[in-house]
Coordinates of C-alpha atoms and ligand atoms in Angstrom, one line a residue:
M250 CA 159.9 55.6 142.9
N251 CA 159.1 58.8 141.4
R252 CA 156.0 59.6 139.1
R253 CA 158.4 59.8 136.1
D254 CA 160.0 56.3 137.1
F255 CA 156.6 55.0 137.6
F256 CA 155.3 55.7 134.1
K257 CA 158.6 54.8 132.8
F258 CA 159.1 51.2 134.2
G259 CA 155.6 50.6 135.7
F260 CA 152.1 51.2 134.5
G261 CA 153.6 53.8 131.9
G262 CA 154.1 51.3 129.1
A263 CA 150.9 49.5 129.3
G264 CA 148.6 52.6 130.2
L265 CA 150.3 54.4 127.0
A266 CA 149.2 51.6 125.0
V267 CA 145.8 51.3 126.5
G268 CA 145.2 54.8 126.8
G269 CA 146.8 56.1 123.5
G270 CA 144.6 53.6 121.7
L271 CA 141.4 55.1 123.6
A272 CA 142.5 58.6 123.2
S273 CA 142.7 58.1 119.5
G274 CA 139.8 55.8 119.1
A275 CA 137.0 57.3 120.9
D276 CA 133.6 58.0 120.0
N277 CA 132.2 61.4 119.4
S278 CA 130.0 60.5 116.3
S279 CA 127.1 62.9 117.3
S280 CA 128.7 66.1 117.5
T281 CA 126.8 69.0 116.1
P282 CA 127.9 71.6 113.7
G283 CA 127.9 74.1 116.3
R284 CA 131.0 72.3 117.9
S285 CA 133.4 73.3 115.2
V286 CA 134.7 76.4 117.3
Y287 CA 135.1 74.4 120.6
S288 CA 134.9 70.5 121.2
H289 CA 135.7 68.2 123.8
P290 CA 138.4 65.8 123.8
R291 CA 137.9 63.2 121.6
W292 CA 137.3 60.3 124.3
V293 CA 134.2 62.2 125.5
K294 CA 130.9 60.6 124.5
M295 CA 127.6 62.6 123.5
I296 CA 124.6 61.0 124.9
P297 CA 120.8 61.6 124.4
R298 CA 120.1 62.5 128.2
P299 CA 122.0 63.0 131.4
K300 CA 123.3 59.8 133.2
L301 CA 121.5 60.7 136.5
A302 CA 117.8 60.5 136.4
V303 CA 115.0 63.1 137.0
D304 CA 111.8 62.2 138.4
D305 CA 109.4 64.0 136.2
N306 CA 106.4 63.7 139.0
I307 CA 108.6 65.3 141.7
Y308 CA 111.1 67.7 140.0
S309 CA 110.1 71.2 140.3
R310 CA 111.3 74.6 140.5
F311 CA 113.3 75.6 143.5
N312 CA 112.5 78.6 145.6
A313 CA 116.2 80.2 146.2
V314 CA 115.4 81.1 149.7
N315 CA 115.8 77.8 150.7
N316 CA 119.4 77.3 149.3
V317 CA 121.7 77.6 152.5
F318 CA 122.7 81.4 151.9
G319 CA 118.8 82.0 152.0
S320 CA 118.1 80.0 155.1
F321 CA 121.2 79.3 157.1
T322 CA 119.7 80.5 160.3
R323 CA 116.9 78.4 159.8
Y324 CA 118.9 75.1 159.2
Y325 CA 121.6 76.0 161.8
G326 CA 119.7 77.9 164.7
E327 CA 120.2 81.3 165.6
D328 CA 122.3 80.9 168.8
N329 CA 124.7 78.5 167.0
R330 CA 125.1 81.0 164.2
K331 CA 125.9 83.6 166.6
K332 CA 128.4 81.6 168.5
L333 CA 129.9 80.6 165.1
M334 CA 130.3 84.2 163.9
K335 CA 131.9 85.3 167.0
E336 CA 134.5 82.5 167.2
S337 CA 135.3 83.5 163.4
R338 CA 135.8 87.1 164.2
N339 CA 138.1 86.3 167.1
K340 CA 140.1 83.5 164.9
T341 CA 140.3 86.0 162.1
M342 CA 142.0 88.7 164.2
K343 CA 144.2 86.0 165.9
Y344 CA 145.4 85.2 162.3
Y345 CA 146.1 88.6 161.5
L346 CA 148.0 89.3 164.6
E347 CA 150.1 86.0 163.7
K348 CA 150.7 87.2 160.3
R349 CA 149.6 83.5 159.3
P350 CA 150.3 83.1 155.6
G351 CA 147.1 82.9 153.6
Y352 CA 145.2 85.1 156.4
R353 CA 147.2 88.3 156.4
L354 CA 145.9 91.8 155.4
E355 CA 147.1 91.5 151.6
D356 CA 145.8 88.0 151.4
R357 CA 142.3 88.8 152.6
A358 CA 142.6 92.3 150.6
L359 CA 143.4 90.3 147.3
A360 CA 140.2 88.1 147.8
D361 CA 138.1 91.1 148.3
A362 CA 139.6 93.0 145.5
A363 CA 138.8 89.9 143.2
W364 CA 135.3 90.5 143.9
V365 CA 135.1 93.8 142.5
I366 CA 133.6 93.3 139.3
S367 CA 131.3 90.5 140.6
R368 CA 129.7 93.0 143.1
L369 CA 128.4 95.1 140.1
G370 CA 125.8 92.5 139.4
G371 CA 122.6 90.9 140.8
L372 CA 119.6 89.4 139.5
N373 CA 118.5 91.9 136.9
R374 CA 120.8 94.3 138.4
G375 CA 123.9 96.3 137.0
T376 CA 126.1 94.1 134.6
R377 CA 123.2 91.3 134.9
A378 CA 120.5 93.6 133.7
W379 CA 117.7 92.1 131.6
T380 CA 117.8 94.8 129.0
S381 CA 120.3 97.8 128.2
K382 CA 119.8 101.3 127.2
S383 CA 123.3 101.4 126.0
V384 CA 122.9 98.7 123.0
R385 CA 123.0 99.9 119.7
T386 CA 120.3 97.8 117.9
P387 CA 120.3 96.6 114.2
E388 CA 117.3 98.8 113.7
E389 CA 119.2 101.7 115.0
R390 CA 122.1 100.8 112.5
G391 CA 119.4 100.6 109.7
V392 CA 119.8 96.9 109.2
E393 CA 117.7 93.4 109.6
K394 CA 118.4 91.6 112.7
Y395 CA 120.9 88.9 112.7
N396 CA 119.6 85.8 110.6
G397 CA 122.0 83.2 110.2
S398 CA 121.2 79.6 110.7
P399 CA 121.1 78.2 114.3
E400 CA 124.4 76.3 113.5
E401 CA 125.8 79.5 112.3
A402 CA 124.8 81.2 115.3
A403 CA 125.8 78.6 117.8
K404 CA 129.3 78.7 116.1
M405 CA 129.4 82.3 116.4
I406 CA 128.1 82.4 120.1
K407 CA 130.9 80.0 121.1
A408 CA 133.5 82.2 119.5
A409 CA 132.1 85.4 121.2
A410 CA 132.1 83.3 124.5
R411 CA 135.6 82.2 124.3
Y412 CA 136.8 85.7 123.4
F413 CA 134.9 86.8 126.7
G414 CA 136.7 84.4 128.6
A415 CA 134.8 81.2 128.6
A416 CA 136.6 77.9 129.1
T417 CA 134.2 75.8 127.6
I418 CA 130.3 76.4 126.3
G419 CA 127.4 74.3 125.5
I420 CA 123.9 75.0 124.4
T421 CA 120.5 73.6 125.7
I422 CA 116.8 73.9 125.1
L423 CA 116.1 75.5 128.3
D424 CA 114.4 73.3 130.8
R425 CA 112.3 75.8 133.0
R426 CA 112.2 73.7 135.9
H427 CA 116.0 74.6 136.3
I428 CA 114.7 78.1 136.9
H429 CA 114.0 79.4 140.5
S430 CA 110.3 79.8 141.2
Q431 CA 111.0 83.0 143.5
E432 CA 114.0 85.1 144.4
R433 CA 114.5 88.5 146.1
R434 CA 110.8 87.5 147.4
K435 CA 109.5 87.9 143.7
Q436 CA 108.0 85.2 141.6
I437 CA 110.0 84.4 138.4
V438 CA 107.4 83.6 135.6
F439 CA 107.3 82.8 132.0
E440 CA 105.1 84.9 130.0
K441 CA 104.4 85.9 126.1
A442 CA 106.2 89.2 126.5
A443 CA 108.6 90.9 123.9
E444 CA 111.3 92.0 126.3
P445 CA 112.2 90.6 129.8
Y446 CA 111.0 92.9 132.6
E447 CA 110.3 93.4 136.4
D448 CA 107.7 94.9 138.4
E449 CA 106.6 94.9 142.1
E450 CA 105.5 91.5 142.2
K451 CA 107.4 89.5 139.6
L452 CA 110.4 88.9 137.3
V453 CA 109.0 87.9 133.8
I454 CA 111.2 86.1 131.1
P455 CA 109.5 86.1 128.0
D456 CA 108.3 82.6 126.7
K457 CA 110.3 82.9 123.6
C458 CA 113.7 82.7 125.6
K459 CA 113.9 79.1 124.8
Y460 CA 117.6 78.6 124.7
A461 CA 120.1 78.5 127.7
I462 CA 124.0 79.0 126.8
A463 CA 126.0 77.1 129.7
L464 CA 129.4 78.7 130.2
S465 CA 132.2 77.8 132.3
V466 CA 135.2 79.9 133.6
Q467 CA 138.3 78.3 134.8
M468 CA 139.4 79.1 138.4
S469 CA 143.3 79.2 139.4
L470 CA 144.2 75.8 140.7
D471 CA 147.3 77.6 141.9
N472 CA 144.7 79.5 144.3
L473 CA 142.4 76.4 144.9
Q474 CA 145.2 74.4 146.2
C475 CA 145.8 76.9 148.8
S476 CA 142.2 76.1 150.5
P477 CA 140.9 76.9 152.8
T478 CA 142.9 80.6 152.8
A479 CA 142.2 83.7 151.5
I480 CA 144.4 83.0 148.5
S481 CA 141.7 80.2 147.6
S482 CA 139.0 82.6 148.0
A483 CA 140.7 84.7 145.6
G484 CA 140.3 81.9 143.0
S485 CA 136.8 81.8 143.5
S486 CA 136.1 85.5 143.7
M487 CA 138.3 86.0 140.6
G488 CA 135.9 83.3 138.8
Y489 CA 132.8 85.1 139.7
S490 CA 134.4 88.4 138.4
R491 CA 135.2 86.8 135.1
C492 CA 131.6 85.1 135.1
E493 CA 130.1 88.8 135.4
F494 CA 132.1 90.1 132.6
L495 CA 131.5 86.9 130.5
V496 CA 127.7 87.0 131.0
A497 CA 127.5 90.6 130.5
G498 CA 129.6 90.8 127.2
I499 CA 127.4 87.8 125.7
A500 CA 124.2 89.3 126.6
Q501 CA 125.2 92.6 125.1
F502 CA 126.6 91.2 122.0
I503 CA 122.9 88.9 121.6
R504 CA 121.2 92.2 122.0
G505 CA 123.3 93.9 119.4
L506 CA 122.3 91.1 116.9
G507 CA 118.6 92.0 117.7
Y508 CA 117.4 89.4 120.2
V509 CA 116.8 89.1 123.9
A510 CA 119.4 88.1 126.3
I511 CA 119.3 87.4 130.2
P512 CA 122.7 87.1 131.6
S513 CA 122.9 85.1 135.1
V514 CA 125.8 83.8 137.2
N515 CA 124.3 82.3 140.8
D516 CA 121.0 83.7 140.4
L517 CA 118.2 82.8 138.4
G518 CA 118.5 79.2 138.4
S519 CA 120.7 76.1 138.8
S520 CA 123.9 76.7 136.7
V521 CA 124.9 72.9 137.3
A522 CA 121.6 71.5 135.7
I523 CA 121.9 73.8 132.8
G524 CA 125.7 72.8 132.5
V525 CA 124.9 69.2 132.6
D526 CA 122.1 69.3 130.0
A527 CA 124.3 71.5 127.6
G528 CA 127.1 68.9 127.8
L529 CA 129.8 70.9 129.9
G530 CA 130.2 68.0 132.2
E531 CA 128.6 65.3 134.4
L532 CA 127.5 65.6 138.0
G533 CA 130.0 64.2 140.5
R534 CA 129.9 63.1 144.0
T535 CA 130.6 67.1 145.4
N536 CA 127.2 67.6 143.9
R537 CA 128.7 70.0 141.4
L538 CA 129.6 69.8 137.7
I539 CA 133.0 68.2 136.9
T540 CA 134.3 68.8 133.2
P541 CA 136.5 66.6 131.2
E542 CA 138.8 69.5 130.5
F543 CA 139.3 71.0 133.9
G544 CA 137.5 68.6 136.2
P545 CA 135.7 70.6 139.1
Y546 CA 137.8 73.9 138.9
V547 CA 135.3 75.9 136.7
R548 CA 132.7 78.4 137.8
L549 CA 129.5 78.5 135.9
C550 CA 127.1 80.9 134.6
K551 CA 124.5 81.3 131.8
V552 CA 122.9 83.3 129.5
L553 CA 119.0 82.9 128.4
T554 CA 118.1 83.9 124.9
D555 CA 115.4 83.7 122.0
L556 CA 118.3 83.8 119.4
P557 CA 117.7 80.3 117.4
L558 CA 120.8 78.2 118.3
A559 CA 122.0 74.7 117.5
T560 CA 122.2 72.9 120.7
D561 CA 124.7 70.4 122.2
K562 CA 124.1 67.2 123.9
P563 CA 124.8 66.0 127.3
I564 CA 128.0 64.1 127.8
N565 CA 129.4 60.9 129.3
F566 CA 133.0 60.4 130.2
G567 CA 133.0 57.9 133.0
L568 CA 132.6 60.5 135.8
L569 CA 129.7 58.7 137.4
E570 CA 131.7 55.3 137.6
F571 CA 134.7 56.9 138.9
C572 CA 132.9 58.9 141.7
K573 CA 131.1 55.9 142.6
I574 CA 134.7 54.5 143.7
C575 CA 136.8 57.3 144.3
K576 CA 135.3 59.4 147.3
R577 CA 138.6 61.4 147.9
C578 CA 136.3 64.8 147.8
A579 CA 134.3 63.3 150.6
E580 CA 137.2 62.1 152.7
A581 CA 139.0 65.5 152.3
C582 CA 135.9 67.5 153.2
P583 CA 136.7 69.0 156.6
S584 CA 133.1 69.8 157.1
N585 CA 131.8 66.2 156.7
C586 CA 129.3 67.3 154.3
L587 CA 129.8 65.0 151.3
S588 CA 128.0 62.0 150.8
F589 CA 130.0 58.5 151.0
D590 CA 127.0 56.7 149.3
D591 CA 128.3 54.1 146.7
Q592 CA 125.6 55.5 144.5
P593 CA 123.9 58.5 143.7
S594 CA 120.0 58.4 144.9
F595 CA 117.0 60.7 145.1
R596 CA 117.2 61.0 148.8
V597 CA 117.9 64.4 150.0
K598 CA 119.7 65.7 153.0
G599 CA 117.2 68.6 153.8
E600 CA 115.3 71.3 152.4
W601 CA 118.3 72.7 150.8
N602 CA 118.3 70.3 148.2
N603 CA 115.7 70.4 145.4
P604 CA 114.1 66.9 145.4
G605 CA 113.3 65.2 142.0
H606 CA 116.5 64.5 140.8
Q607 CA 119.6 62.0 141.6
A608 CA 122.6 63.2 143.0
W609 CA 125.1 62.5 145.8
F610 CA 123.3 65.6 148.1
E611 CA 125.4 67.2 150.5
D612 CA 124.8 68.4 154.0
A613 CA 125.2 71.9 153.1
P614 CA 124.7 73.8 156.1
K615 CA 128.0 71.9 157.6
C616 CA 129.7 73.4 154.2
L617 CA 128.8 76.8 154.9
A618 CA 129.2 76.7 158.6
Y619 CA 133.2 75.6 157.9
W620 CA 133.5 78.5 155.9
Q621 CA 132.9 80.8 158.9
E622 CA 135.3 78.0 161.0
S623 CA 138.1 78.6 158.2
T624 CA 137.2 82.3 158.2
S625 CA 137.9 82.2 154.7
G626 CA 135.5 79.8 152.9
C627 CA 136.4 76.6 151.3
S628 CA 137.4 75.0 148.3
I629 CA 139.1 71.7 149.5
C630 CA 136.7 69.4 147.5
I631 CA 138.0 71.0 144.1
P632 CA 141.8 70.4 144.2
V633 CA 141.7 66.9 146.0
C634 CA 139.8 65.7 142.8
P635 CA 141.9 63.4 140.7
W636 CA 140.2 65.2 137.7
A637 CA 141.5 68.5 138.6
K638 CA 144.7 68.5 136.7
K639 CA 146.3 71.7 135.1
D640 CA 149.3 70.3 133.3
K641 CA 147.6 68.8 130.4
T642 CA 150.5 66.5 129.6
M643 CA 150.1 63.5 127.4
I644 CA 149.8 61.4 130.4
H645 CA 147.0 62.9 132.0
E646 CA 145.1 62.8 129.0
I647 CA 145.7 59.2 128.5
V648 CA 144.9 58.5 131.9
K649 CA 141.4 60.4 131.6
A650 CA 140.7 58.8 128.3
A651 CA 141.6 55.3 129.8
S652 CA 139.4 56.1 132.8
A653 CA 136.4 57.1 130.6
K654 CA 136.4 54.0 129.0
I655 CA 137.5 51.1 131.4
P656 CA 135.8 51.8 134.7
A657 CA 138.0 49.1 136.5
L658 CA 141.1 51.3 136.1
D659 CA 139.2 54.1 138.2
I660 CA 140.3 52.7 141.6
F661 CA 144.0 52.6 140.6
F662 CA 144.0 56.0 139.1
S663 CA 142.6 57.6 142.1
T664 CA 144.9 55.8 144.4
M665 CA 147.9 56.8 142.4
D666 CA 146.8 60.2 142.2
E667 CA 146.9 60.4 146.1
V668 CA 150.3 58.6 146.0
F669 CA 151.8 61.3 143.8
G670 CA 150.6 63.8 146.1
Y671 CA 148.3 65.7 143.8
G672 CA 145.6 67.8 145.6
R673 CA 147.9 68.1 148.6
Q674 CA 147.4 71.7 150.1
K675 CA 150.1 74.1 148.9
D676 CA 151.6 77.1 151.1
A677 CA 149.6 80.2 150.8
G678 CA 152.7 82.1 151.8
K679 CA 154.5 81.0 148.6
W680 CA 151.6 82.0 146.2
W681 CA 153.2 85.6 146.0
S682 CA 156.3 84.0 144.6
L683 CA 154.9 82.2 141.8
N684 CA 155.6 82.7 138.1
L685 CA 151.7 83.5 137.8
T686 CA 149.9 83.3 134.3
E687 CA 147.2 86.1 133.2
Y688 CA 144.3 85.5 136.0
G689 CA 146.5 82.6 137.3
I690 CA 144.9 80.2 134.5
D691 CA 146.3 78.4 131.7
T692 CA 144.4 79.6 128.6
T693 CA 146.1 77.0 126.3
Q694 CA 143.9 74.2 127.8
G695 CA 140.7 73.0 126.6
K696 CA 141.1 74.1 123.0
G697 CA 139.4 70.8 121.9
Ligands
B12_106 C1 123.7 77.8 147.4 C2 124.9 77.3 146.6 C3 126.0 76.6 147.7 C4 125.4 76.3 149.0 C5 125.1 74.8 149.1 C6 124.0 74.7 148.2 C7 122.6 74.3 148.7 N1 121.9 73.6 148.7 O1 122.4 75.3 149.6 C8 127.2 76.4 149.8 C9 127.2 77.7 150.1 C10 127.3 75.4 150.8 C11 127.8 75.8 148.5 C12 129.2 75.4 148.4 C13 130.0 75.2 147.5 N2 129.8 75.6 146.2 CO1 128.1 76.3 145.6 N3 126.7 77.2 144.6 C14 125.4 77.4 145.3 C15 124.5 78.2 144.3 C16 124.4 79.7 144.5 C17 123.1 77.7 144.3 C18 122.9 76.4 144.2 C19 121.4 75.9 144.8 O2 120.5 76.6 144.7 N4 121.4 74.6 145.5 C20 120.1 74.1 146.0 C21 119.4 73.0 145.4 C22 119.2 73.1 143.9 O3 120.5 71.8 145.6 P1 120.5 70.5 145.0 O4 119.0 69.9 144.7 O5 121.5 69.7 146.2 O6 121.3 70.6 143.6 C23 122.4 70.5 143.3 C24 123.1 69.9 142.2 O7 122.6 68.5 142.3 C25 122.8 70.7 140.9 N5 121.3 70.5 140.6 C26 120.2 71.3 141.0 N6 119.2 70.8 140.4 C27 119.6 70.0 139.3 C28 118.7 69.2 138.5 C29 119.6 68.2 137.7 C30 118.4 67.5 136.8 C31 120.9 68.0 137.9 C32 121.6 67.0 137.1 C33 121.7 68.8 138.8 C34 121.0 69.7 139.5 O8 122.9 72.0 141.4 C35 122.7 72.3 142.9 C36 124.2 72.8 143.3 O9 124.2 73.1 144.6 C37 125.1 77.8 143.0 C38 125.0 78.7 142.1 C39 123.8 78.2 141.0 N7 122.8 79.3 140.6 O10 123.9 77.0 140.7 C40 126.5 77.7 143.6 C41 127.5 76.5 142.9 C42 126.7 75.3 142.5 N8 128.5 76.5 143.7 C43 129.7 76.0 143.2 C44 130.7 75.9 144.1 C45 132.1 75.7 143.5 C46 130.9 75.6 145.4 C47 131.9 75.3 146.5 C48 133.0 74.3 145.9 C49 132.4 76.7 147.0 C50 133.7 77.1 146.2 N9 134.9 77.3 146.6 O11 133.2 77.8 145.1 C51 131.3 74.4 147.6 C52 131.1 72.9 147.2 C53 130.2 72.3 148.3 C54 129.8 71.1 148.1 N10 130.4 70.1 147.1 O12 128.9 70.4 148.8 C55 129.6 76.2 141.8 C56 129.8 75.0 141.3 C57 130.2 74.8 139.9 C58 130.7 73.5 139.3 N11 131.7 73.1 138.6 O13 129.5 72.9 139.3 C59 128.4 77.0 141.6 C60 127.5 76.7 140.4 C61 128.9 78.5 141.6 C62 129.2 78.8 140.2 N12 129.0 80.1 140.0 O14 130.1 78.3 139.9 N13 127.1 76.1 147.4

């Protein structure tokens, strides 16, 4: 029985009845006025605080040097690292000589080229500079700074964010514990300051920067489905370059209104924690944020600001319950780094995790080691997720809506997803012949 027959003769009828009702009757009672530009599907619930708990006695600011990029040698061992790198170089050459699809010169050149804009930015550098000389301030224009209400400002920021390429946008009061304590060997501190600045020892965020704008950018599922090849890496790197453009644009826009803005991609603090607070999605088994609209195939970034903004709420769309049962990402992970625990917990796996928040913590050095083994990074945990669906057909919306409401259906949906072959690795050689959309993404999606 194929997928169409299944829905026609089997579950389809019942599913449409159950899901259709759910999709139309969902509760979204506490949406804020700022959500009028963009809102989640109706089956997504707003909740007062994120579902996963934080232990206030333990949770504090993370030193970025402890993430696996900063301390890989310490976690993996110098000799092991050298061996890994040597094997990776040999394998890379072997794949070139074999002209293996996904690992050829053109594939690797594409992945590198897609990084090109991302490489213009860094913590308080280039496109992510905390201040700008090129901005035309309201003062220079001879007018007052922007003085709309927080609701108007939130609506306006969301419109601008969509214009600059955001898939989804959420706003939250900044929880300072999500900001790194240190980065680039400098302390990151909050001070009573008019402008953000950096000196020899520290990076200073003005106290008045109380708001965080959380932004997601779609990655091309066509690329990610070719993981682990350079074609899938190009999906990540294009996402990064688009994040760079997005945060640079939004920050400059806010400065043009007369306010302070700090653009950030992977630097500065946890984009995932900020995204969860701002209601972009829920934390899943991958220890990453999953959105109701795009599942896991989004990259995240953020902008901190003092522009007063109406805030959004965290969301619940049944993901936590789904992830407890599904485990597809953990099964598919070639490095075996993801947790198989039934429940998320406070038990960290190593110094690379920040203690004090509940999660399915991962054995991160294994993941990064596999990036070398594969020679081209890895995104396998993303396309195998049953929430990663790019064809926003009615049936998928209904399945998602039903899953959000009836956890008992989760195992069924996860199994059927596998049976239908979603998430199965695609041939990277064929990617070059696809009839691609702009940036390889579907911009008609997520229009709430
Ligand atoms: C370092 C890093 C990694 C490391 C691992 C993390 C580590 N512990 O060192 C490596 C290189 C292995 C890695 C791998 C991947 N990463 Co990564 N990674 C990061 C990075 C740069 C920093 C994360 C960090 O500091 N972790 C250290 C501590 C904080 O980890 P932790 O305590 O376990 O907490 C994790 C979550 O629980 C959450 N979090 C942190 N604090 C809090 C607090 C609360 C209250 C909550 C709810 C959540 C939360 O964020 C952390 C993510 O690692 C972020 C960007 C950013 N600034 O957020 C991207 C980021 C998290 N990665 C991302 C992605 C997509 C991936 C990969 C899929 C690779 C890819 N193809 O892109 C894999 C997935 C691996 C997996 N599932 O385990 C995305 C996730 C997007 C999303 N939808 O959530 C991010 C946000 C990058 C981006 N710009 O989009 N990553």
